[in-house]
JSON list of C-alpha atoms in Angstrom, two decimals:
[
{"chain": "Y", "resi": 23, "resn": "LEU", "atom": "CA", "xyz": [-104.76, 58.18, 13.73]},
{"chain": "Y", "resi": 24, "resn": "TYR", "atom": "CA", "xyz": [-103.51, 61.65, 14.34]},
{"chain": "Y", "resi": 25, "resn": "LEU", "atom": "CA", "xyz": [-101.76, 64.30, 12.32]},
{"chain": "Y", "resi": 26, "resn": "GLY", "atom": "CA", "xyz": [-98.00, 64.55, 12.68]},
{"chain": "Y", "resi": 27, "resn": "THR", "atom": "CA", "xyz": [-94.71, 64.65, 10.84]},
{"chain": "Y", "resi": 28, "resn": "GLN", "atom": "CA", "xyz": [-92.82, 61.60, 9.59]},
{"chain": "Y", "resi": 29, "resn": "LYS", "atom": "CA", "xyz": [-90.49, 61.99, 12.58]},
{"chain": "Y", "resi": 30, "resn": "ASP", "atom": "CA", "xyz": [-93.51, 61.97, 14.93]},
{"chain": "Y", "resi": 31, "resn": "ASN", "atom": "CA", "xyz": [-94.78, 58.83, 13.22]},
{"chain": "Y", "resi": 32, "resn": "HIS", "atom": "CA", "xyz": [-91.46, 57.01, 13.61]},
{"chain": "Y", "resi": 33, "resn": "ARG", "atom": "CA", "xyz": [-91.23, 58.01, 17.26]},
{"chain": "Y", "resi": 34, "resn": "ASP", "atom": "CA", "xyz": [-94.76, 56.72, 17.84]},
{"chain": "Y", "resi": 35, "resn": "MET", "atom": "CA", "xyz": [-94.00, 53.43, 16.06]},
{"chain": "Y", "resi": 36, "resn": "ARG", "atom": "CA", "xyz": [-90.89, 52.87, 18.23]},
{"chain": "Y", "resi": 37, "resn": "ALA", "atom": "CA", "xyz": [-92.87, 53.62, 21.39]},
{"chain": "Y", "resi": 38, "resn": "LYS", "atom": "CA", "xyz": [-95.46, 51.01, 20.38]},
{"chain": "Y", "resi": 39, "resn": "GLY", "atom": "CA", "xyz": [-92.85, 48.40, 19.41]},
{"chain": "Y", "resi": 40, "resn": "GLN", "atom": "CA", "xyz": [-93.87, 48.55, 15.76]},
{"chain": "Y", "resi": 41, "resn": "TYR", "atom": "CA", "xyz": [-90.62, 49.90, 14.40]},
{"chain": "Y", "resi": 42, "resn": "GLY", "atom": "CA", "xyz": [-87.84, 47.97, 12.72]},
{"chain": "Y", "resi": 43, "resn": "ASP", "atom": "CA", "xyz": [-87.52, 44.82, 10.72]},
{"chain": "Y", "resi": 44, "resn": "VAL", "atom": "CA", "xyz": [-89.85, 41.99, 11.54]},
{"chain": "Y", "resi": 45, "resn": "SER", "atom": "CA", "xyz": [-88.35, 38.67, 10.62]},
{"chain": "Y", "resi": 46, "resn": "GLY", "atom": "CA", "xyz": [-89.30, 35.04, 10.67]},
{"chain": "Y", "resi": 47, "resn": "GLU", "atom": "CA", "xyz": [-92.84, 33.94, 11.31]},
{"chain": "Y", "resi": 48, "resn": "LYS", "atom": "CA", "xyz": [-93.76, 37.36, 12.69]},
{"chain": "Y", "resi": 49, "resn": "ASN", "atom": "CA", "xyz": [-93.34, 38.86, 9.23]},
{"chain": "Y", "resi": 50, "resn": "GLY", "atom": "CA", "xyz": [-96.79, 39.08, 7.70]},
{"chain": "Y", "resi": 51, "resn": "ARG", "atom": "CA", "xyz": [-95.39, 38.14, 4.31]},
{"chain": "Y", "resi": 52, "resn": "ALA", "atom": "CA", "xyz": [-93.74, 34.90, 5.50]},
{"chain": "Y", "resi": 53, "resn": "LYS", "atom": "CA", "xyz": [-94.96, 31.88, 3.56]},
{"chain": "Y", "resi": 54, "resn": "ILE", "atom": "CA", "xyz": [-93.26, 29.25, 5.71]},
{"chain": "Y", "resi": 55, "resn": "THR", "atom": "CA", "xyz": [-92.62, 28.62, 9.39]},
{"chain": "Y", "resi": 56, "resn": "ALA", "atom": "CA", "xyz": [-89.27, 28.40, 11.16]},
{"chain": "Y", "resi": 57, "resn": "ALA", "atom": "CA", "xyz": [-89.68, 24.62, 11.36]},
{"chain": "Y", "resi": 58, "resn": "GLN", "atom": "CA", "xyz": [-90.20, 24.46, 7.60]},
{"chain": "Y", "resi": 59, "resn": "ALA", "atom": "CA", "xyz": [-87.16, 26.69, 6.98]},
{"chain": "Y", "resi": 60, "resn": "LEU", "atom": "CA", "xyz": [-85.09, 24.35, 9.14]},
{"chain": "Y", "resi": 61, "resn": "ALA", "atom": "CA", "xyz": [-86.39, 21.34, 7.20]},
{"chain": "Y", "resi": 62, "resn": "ILE", "atom": "CA", "xyz": [-85.51, 23.08, 3.93]},
{"chain": "Y", "resi": 63, "resn": "ARG", "atom": "CA", "xyz": [-82.00, 23.75, 5.17]},
{"chain": "Y", "resi": 64, "resn": "ARG", "atom": "CA", "xyz": [-81.55, 20.07, 6.00]},
{"chain": "Y", "resi": 65, "resn": "ASP", "atom": "CA", "xyz": [-83.15, 18.78, 2.79]},
{"chain": "Y", "resi": 66, "resn": "GLN", "atom": "CA", "xyz": [-80.64, 17.53, 0.21]},
{"chain": "Y", "resi": 67, "resn": "ARG", "atom": "CA", "xyz": [-83.03, 17.46, -2.76]},
{"chain": "Y", "resi": 68, "resn": "PRO", "atom": "CA", "xyz": [-82.72, 19.99, -5.62]},
{"chain": "Y", "resi": 69, "resn": "SER", "atom": "CA", "xyz": [-84.03, 23.48, -4.85]},
{"chain": "Y", "resi": 70, "resn": "PRO", "atom": "CA", "xyz": [-86.79, 23.51, -7.51]},
{"chain": "Y", "resi": 71, "resn": "LEU", "atom": "CA", "xyz": [-88.30, 20.31, -6.11]},
{"chain": "Y", "resi": 72, "resn": "ILE", "atom": "CA", "xyz": [-88.32, 21.65, -2.54]},
{"chain": "Y", "resi": 73, "resn": "ALA", "atom": "CA", "xyz": [-89.66, 25.02, -3.70]},
{"chain": "Y", "resi": 74, "resn": "LYS", "atom": "CA", "xyz": [-92.59, 23.37, -5.44]},
{"chain": "Y", "resi": 75, "resn": "GLU", "atom": "CA", "xyz": [-93.43, 21.35, -2.32]},
{"chain": "Y", "resi": 76, "resn": "TYR", "atom": "CA", "xyz": [-93.53, 24.45, -0.11]},
{"chain": "Y", "resi": 77, "resn": "GLY", "atom": "CA", "xyz": [-95.03, 26.83, -2.67]},
{"chain": "Y", "resi": 78, "resn": "ILE", "atom": "CA", "xyz": [-92.04, 29.18, -2.67]},
{"chain": "Y", "resi": 79, "resn": "ALA", "atom": "CA", "xyz": [-89.47, 30.24, -5.27]},
{"chain": "Y", "resi": 80, "resn": "ASP", "atom": "CA", "xyz": [-86.38, 28.12, -5.75]},
{"chain": "Y", "resi": 81, "resn": "ASN", "atom": "CA", "xyz": [-84.30, 31.27, -5.13]},
{"chain": "Y", "resi": 82, "resn": "THR", "atom": "CA", "xyz": [-85.89, 31.39, -1.69]},
{"chain": "Y", "resi": 83, "resn": "VAL", "atom": "CA", "xyz": [-84.78, 27.82, -1.02]},
{"chain": "Y", "resi": 84, "resn": "ARG", "atom": "CA", "xyz": [-81.23, 28.71, -2.03]},
{"chain": "Y", "resi": 85, "resn": "ASP", "atom": "CA", "xyz": [-81.28, 31.83, 0.16]},
{"chain": "Y", "resi": 86, "resn": "ILE", "atom": "CA", "xyz": [-82.45, 29.76, 3.14]},
{"chain": "Y", "resi": 87, "resn": "ARG", "atom": "CA", "xyz": [-79.67, 27.22, 2.58]},
{"chain": "Y", "resi": 88, "resn": "ARG", "atom": "CA", "xyz": [-77.03, 29.96, 2.29]},
{"chain": "Y", "resi": 89, "resn": "GLY", "atom": "CA", "xyz": [-78.26, 31.68, 5.44]},
{"chain": "Y", "resi": 90, "resn": "LYS", "atom": "CA", "xyz": [-79.23, 34.88, 3.62]},
{"chain": "Y", "resi": 91, "resn": "ILE", "atom": "CA", "xyz": [-82.76, 34.58, 5.02]},
{"chain": "Y", "resi": 92, "resn": "TRP", "atom": "CA", "xyz": [-84.06, 32.73, 8.08]},
{"chain": "Y", "resi": 93, "resn": "ARG", "atom": "CA", "xyz": [-80.66, 33.29, 9.75]},
{"chain": "Y", "resi": 94, "resn": "GLY", "atom": "CA", "xyz": [-82.10, 32.86, 13.23]},
{"chain": "Y", "resi": 95, "resn": "ILE", "atom": "CA", "xyz": [-82.67, 29.12, 12.89]},
{"chain": "Y", "resi": 96, "resn": "ASN", "atom": "CA", "xyz": [-79.98, 26.64, 13.86]},
{"chain": "Y", "resi": 97, "resn": "VAL", "atom": "CA", "xyz": [-79.21, 23.35, 12.22]},
{"chain": "Y", "resi": 98, "resn": "SER", "atom": "CA", "xyz": [-78.09, 20.70, 14.67]},
{"chain": "Y", "resi": 99, "resn": "PRO", "atom": "CA", "xyz": [-76.37, 17.56, 13.36]}
]
């Protein structure tokens, strides 16, 4: 650590590749994998049932299905 302004800190984070949104499995708060998100998107069961199976909120299941989150995964027929 070193003393600097917020602008210095942001510049340092960009230089180290630590700046910006981290999505998918690289996000430290992710509770599921990309493969699981893909399986959720394909699953036809009700959201609360799927949510319970994966230990996530049923709103999360709906957001995955709508493409609001986990947008980077593709569903092939």
